[in-house]
mmCIF file with all atom_site columns, C-alpha atoms in Angstrom:
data_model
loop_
_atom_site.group_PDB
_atom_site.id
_atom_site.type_symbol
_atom_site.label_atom_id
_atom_site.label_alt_id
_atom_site.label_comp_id
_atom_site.label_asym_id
_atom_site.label_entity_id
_atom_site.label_seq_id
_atom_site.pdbx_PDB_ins_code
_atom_site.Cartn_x
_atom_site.Cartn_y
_atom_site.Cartn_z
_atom_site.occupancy
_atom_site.B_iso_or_equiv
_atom_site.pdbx_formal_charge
_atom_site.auth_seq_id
_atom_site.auth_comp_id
_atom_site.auth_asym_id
_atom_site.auth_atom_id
_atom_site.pdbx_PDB_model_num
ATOM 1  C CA . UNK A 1 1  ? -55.076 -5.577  -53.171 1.00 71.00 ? 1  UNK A CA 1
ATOM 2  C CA . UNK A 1 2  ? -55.543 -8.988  -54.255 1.00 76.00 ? 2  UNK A CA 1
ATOM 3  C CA . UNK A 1 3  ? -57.970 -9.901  -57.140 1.00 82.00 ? 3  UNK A CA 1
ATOM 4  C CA . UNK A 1 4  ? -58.198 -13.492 -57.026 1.00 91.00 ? 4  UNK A CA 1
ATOM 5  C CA . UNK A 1 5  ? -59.423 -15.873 -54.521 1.00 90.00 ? 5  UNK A CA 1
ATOM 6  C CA . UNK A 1 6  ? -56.201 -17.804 -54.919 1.00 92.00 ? 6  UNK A CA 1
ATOM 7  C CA . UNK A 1 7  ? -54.211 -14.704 -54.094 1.00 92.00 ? 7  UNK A CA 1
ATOM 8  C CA . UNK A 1 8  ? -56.147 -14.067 -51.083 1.00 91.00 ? 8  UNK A CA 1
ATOM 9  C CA . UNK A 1 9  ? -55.911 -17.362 -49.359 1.00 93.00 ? 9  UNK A CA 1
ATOM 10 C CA . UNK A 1 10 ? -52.115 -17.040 -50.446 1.00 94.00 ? 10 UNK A CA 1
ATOM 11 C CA . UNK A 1 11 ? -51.699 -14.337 -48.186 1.00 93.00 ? 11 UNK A CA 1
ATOM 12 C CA . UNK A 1 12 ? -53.557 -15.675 -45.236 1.00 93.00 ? 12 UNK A CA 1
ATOM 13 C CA . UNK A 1 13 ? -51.543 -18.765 -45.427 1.00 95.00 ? 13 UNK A CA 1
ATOM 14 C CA . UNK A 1 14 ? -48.405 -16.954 -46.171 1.00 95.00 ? 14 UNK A CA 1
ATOM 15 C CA . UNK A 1 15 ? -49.047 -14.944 -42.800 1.00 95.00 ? 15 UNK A CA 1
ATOM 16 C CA . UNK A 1 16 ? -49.833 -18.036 -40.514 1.00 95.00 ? 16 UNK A CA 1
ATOM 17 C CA . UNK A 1 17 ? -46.841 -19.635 -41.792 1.00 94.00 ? 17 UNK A CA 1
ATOM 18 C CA . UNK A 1 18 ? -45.154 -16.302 -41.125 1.00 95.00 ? 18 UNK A CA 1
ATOM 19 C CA . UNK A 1 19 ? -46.402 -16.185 -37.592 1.00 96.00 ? 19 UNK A CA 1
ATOM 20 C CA . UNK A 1 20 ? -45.285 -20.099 -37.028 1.00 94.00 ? 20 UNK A CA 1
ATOM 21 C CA . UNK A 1 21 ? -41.523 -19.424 -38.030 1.00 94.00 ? 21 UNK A CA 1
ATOM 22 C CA . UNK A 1 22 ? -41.106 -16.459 -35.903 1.00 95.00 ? 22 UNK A CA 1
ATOM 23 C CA . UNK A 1 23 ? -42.430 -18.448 -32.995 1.00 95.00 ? 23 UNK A CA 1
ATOM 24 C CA . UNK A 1 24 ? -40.556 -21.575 -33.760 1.00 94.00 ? 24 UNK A CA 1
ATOM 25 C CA . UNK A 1 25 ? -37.051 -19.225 -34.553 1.00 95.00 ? 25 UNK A CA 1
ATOM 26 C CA . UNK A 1 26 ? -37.652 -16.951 -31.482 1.00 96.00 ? 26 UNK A CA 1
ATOM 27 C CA . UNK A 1 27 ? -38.836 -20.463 -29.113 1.00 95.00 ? 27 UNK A CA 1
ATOM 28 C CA . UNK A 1 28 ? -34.841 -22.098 -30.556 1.00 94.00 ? 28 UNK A CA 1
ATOM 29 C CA . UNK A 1 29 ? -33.266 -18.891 -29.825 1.00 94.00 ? 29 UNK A CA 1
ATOM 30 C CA . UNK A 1 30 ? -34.594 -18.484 -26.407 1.00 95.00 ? 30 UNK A CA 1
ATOM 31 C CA . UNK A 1 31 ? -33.386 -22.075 -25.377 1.00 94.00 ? 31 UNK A CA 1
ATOM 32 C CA . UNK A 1 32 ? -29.924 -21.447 -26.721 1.00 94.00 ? 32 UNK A CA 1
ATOM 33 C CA . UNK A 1 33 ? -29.727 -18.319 -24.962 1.00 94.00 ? 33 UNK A CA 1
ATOM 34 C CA . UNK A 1 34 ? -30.357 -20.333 -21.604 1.00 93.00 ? 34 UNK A CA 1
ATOM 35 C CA . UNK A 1 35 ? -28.197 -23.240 -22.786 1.00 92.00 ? 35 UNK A CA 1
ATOM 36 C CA . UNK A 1 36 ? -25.327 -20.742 -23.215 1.00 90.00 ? 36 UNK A CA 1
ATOM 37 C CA . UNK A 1 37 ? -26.069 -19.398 -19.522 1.00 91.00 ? 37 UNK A CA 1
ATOM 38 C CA . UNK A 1 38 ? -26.535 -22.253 -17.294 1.00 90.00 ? 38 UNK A CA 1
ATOM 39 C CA . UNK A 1 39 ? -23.877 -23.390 -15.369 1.00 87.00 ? 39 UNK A CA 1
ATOM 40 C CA . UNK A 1 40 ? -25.008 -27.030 -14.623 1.00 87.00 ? 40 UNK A CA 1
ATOM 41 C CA . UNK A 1 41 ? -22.784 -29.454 -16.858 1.00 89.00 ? 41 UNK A CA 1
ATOM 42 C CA . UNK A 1 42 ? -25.612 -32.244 -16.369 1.00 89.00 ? 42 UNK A CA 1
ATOM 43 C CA . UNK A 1 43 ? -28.724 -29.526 -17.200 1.00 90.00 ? 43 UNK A CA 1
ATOM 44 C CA . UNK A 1 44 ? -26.782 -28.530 -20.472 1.00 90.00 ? 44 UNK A CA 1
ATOM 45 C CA . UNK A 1 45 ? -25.592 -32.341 -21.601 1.00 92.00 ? 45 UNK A CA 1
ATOM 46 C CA . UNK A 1 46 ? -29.454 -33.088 -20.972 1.00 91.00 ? 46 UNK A CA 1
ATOM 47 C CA . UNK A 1 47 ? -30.935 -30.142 -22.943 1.00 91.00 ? 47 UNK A CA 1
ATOM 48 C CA . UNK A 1 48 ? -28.357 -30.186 -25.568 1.00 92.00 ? 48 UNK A CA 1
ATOM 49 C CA . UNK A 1 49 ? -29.661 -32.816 -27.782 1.00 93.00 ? 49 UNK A CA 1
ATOM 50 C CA . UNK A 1 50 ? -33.462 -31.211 -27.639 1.00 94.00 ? 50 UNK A CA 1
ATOM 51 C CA . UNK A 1 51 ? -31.867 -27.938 -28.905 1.00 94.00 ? 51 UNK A CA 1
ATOM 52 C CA . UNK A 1 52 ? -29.988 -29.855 -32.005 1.00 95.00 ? 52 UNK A CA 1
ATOM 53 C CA . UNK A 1 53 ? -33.231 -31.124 -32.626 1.00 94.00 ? 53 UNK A CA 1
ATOM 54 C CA . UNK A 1 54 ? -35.055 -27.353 -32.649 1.00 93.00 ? 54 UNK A CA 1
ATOM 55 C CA . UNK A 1 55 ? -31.785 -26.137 -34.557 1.00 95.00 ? 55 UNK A CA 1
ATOM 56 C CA . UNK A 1 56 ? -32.131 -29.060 -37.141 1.00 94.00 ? 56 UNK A CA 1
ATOM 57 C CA . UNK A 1 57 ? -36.014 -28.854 -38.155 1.00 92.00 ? 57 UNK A CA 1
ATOM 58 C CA . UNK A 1 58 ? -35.195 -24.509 -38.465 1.00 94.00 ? 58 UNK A CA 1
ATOM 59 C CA . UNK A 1 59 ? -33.112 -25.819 -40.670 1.00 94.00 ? 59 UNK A CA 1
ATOM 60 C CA . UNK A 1 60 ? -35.122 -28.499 -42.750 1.00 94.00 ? 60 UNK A CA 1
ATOM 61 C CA . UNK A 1 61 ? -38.023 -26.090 -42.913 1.00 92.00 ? 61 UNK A CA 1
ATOM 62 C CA . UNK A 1 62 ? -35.530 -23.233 -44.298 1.00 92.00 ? 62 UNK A CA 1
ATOM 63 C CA . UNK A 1 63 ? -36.097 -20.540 -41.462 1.00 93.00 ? 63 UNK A CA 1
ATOM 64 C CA . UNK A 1 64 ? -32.058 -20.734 -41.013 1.00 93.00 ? 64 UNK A CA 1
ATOM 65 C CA . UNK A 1 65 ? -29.578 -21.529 -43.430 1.00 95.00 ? 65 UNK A CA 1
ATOM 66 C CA . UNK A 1 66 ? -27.900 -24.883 -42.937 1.00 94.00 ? 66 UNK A CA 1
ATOM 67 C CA . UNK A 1 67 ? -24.344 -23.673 -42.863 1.00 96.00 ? 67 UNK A CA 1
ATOM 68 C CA . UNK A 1 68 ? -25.775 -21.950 -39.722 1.00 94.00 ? 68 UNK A CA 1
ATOM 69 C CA . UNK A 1 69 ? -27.548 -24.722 -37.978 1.00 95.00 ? 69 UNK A CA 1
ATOM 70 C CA . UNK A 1 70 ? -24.224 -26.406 -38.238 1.00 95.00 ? 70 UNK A CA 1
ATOM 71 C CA . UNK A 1 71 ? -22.683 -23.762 -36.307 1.00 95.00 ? 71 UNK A CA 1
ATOM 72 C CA . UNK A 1 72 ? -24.910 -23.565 -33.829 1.00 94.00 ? 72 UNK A CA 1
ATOM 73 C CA . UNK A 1 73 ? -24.836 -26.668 -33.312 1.00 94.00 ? 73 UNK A CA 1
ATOM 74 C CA . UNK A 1 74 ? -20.908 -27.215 -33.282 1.00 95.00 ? 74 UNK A CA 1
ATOM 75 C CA . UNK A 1 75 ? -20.941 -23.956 -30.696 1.00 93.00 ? 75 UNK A CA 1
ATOM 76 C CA . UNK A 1 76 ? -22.983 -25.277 -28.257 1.00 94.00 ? 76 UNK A CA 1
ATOM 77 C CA . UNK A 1 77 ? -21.687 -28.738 -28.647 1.00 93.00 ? 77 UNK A CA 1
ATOM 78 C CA . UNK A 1 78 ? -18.079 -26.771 -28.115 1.00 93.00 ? 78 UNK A CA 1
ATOM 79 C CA . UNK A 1 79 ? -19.874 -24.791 -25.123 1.00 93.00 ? 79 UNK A CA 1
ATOM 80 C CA . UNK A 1 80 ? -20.906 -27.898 -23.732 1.00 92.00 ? 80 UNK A CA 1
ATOM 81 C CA . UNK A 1 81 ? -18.273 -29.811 -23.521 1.00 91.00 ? 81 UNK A CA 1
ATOM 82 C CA . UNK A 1 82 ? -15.835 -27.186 -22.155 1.00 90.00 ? 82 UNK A CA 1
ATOM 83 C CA . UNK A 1 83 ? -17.942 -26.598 -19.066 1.00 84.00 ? 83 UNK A CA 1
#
């Protein structure tokens, strides 16, 4: 256990910032998932550049790698456009 009060506010912040990336991560996921399996070329050109936008702040705040933000993003994009 932790023996300084630094230490322990370390690990309660470390755990709500946990908690926020999972939900963020899991909330981008989720709307990709239904991105990929819609069927409506206007619903997907319309939701398309709010997903690049979830994809893209993962990515500034390091929960994904860029490398794969920029696959995502060229996937759906790909996705997309071949509807």
């Amino acid at each position: 256990m932790a023996n300084h009060k630094s230490a322990l506010k370390r690990i309660r912040s470390n755990d709500a910032k946990r908690l926020r990336n999972r939900y963020q991560h899991k909330t981008a996921r989720n709307a990709i998932k239904r991105l990929k399996s819609t069927e409506d070329k206007s619903e997907a050109t319309k939701s398309l550049p709010q997903i690049m936008s979830m994809i893209d702040k993962l990515a500034k705040k390091n929960i994904i790698h860029n490398n794969k933000a920029s696959n995502l993003k060229s996937q759906l994009t790909k996705h997309v456009t071949a509807m």
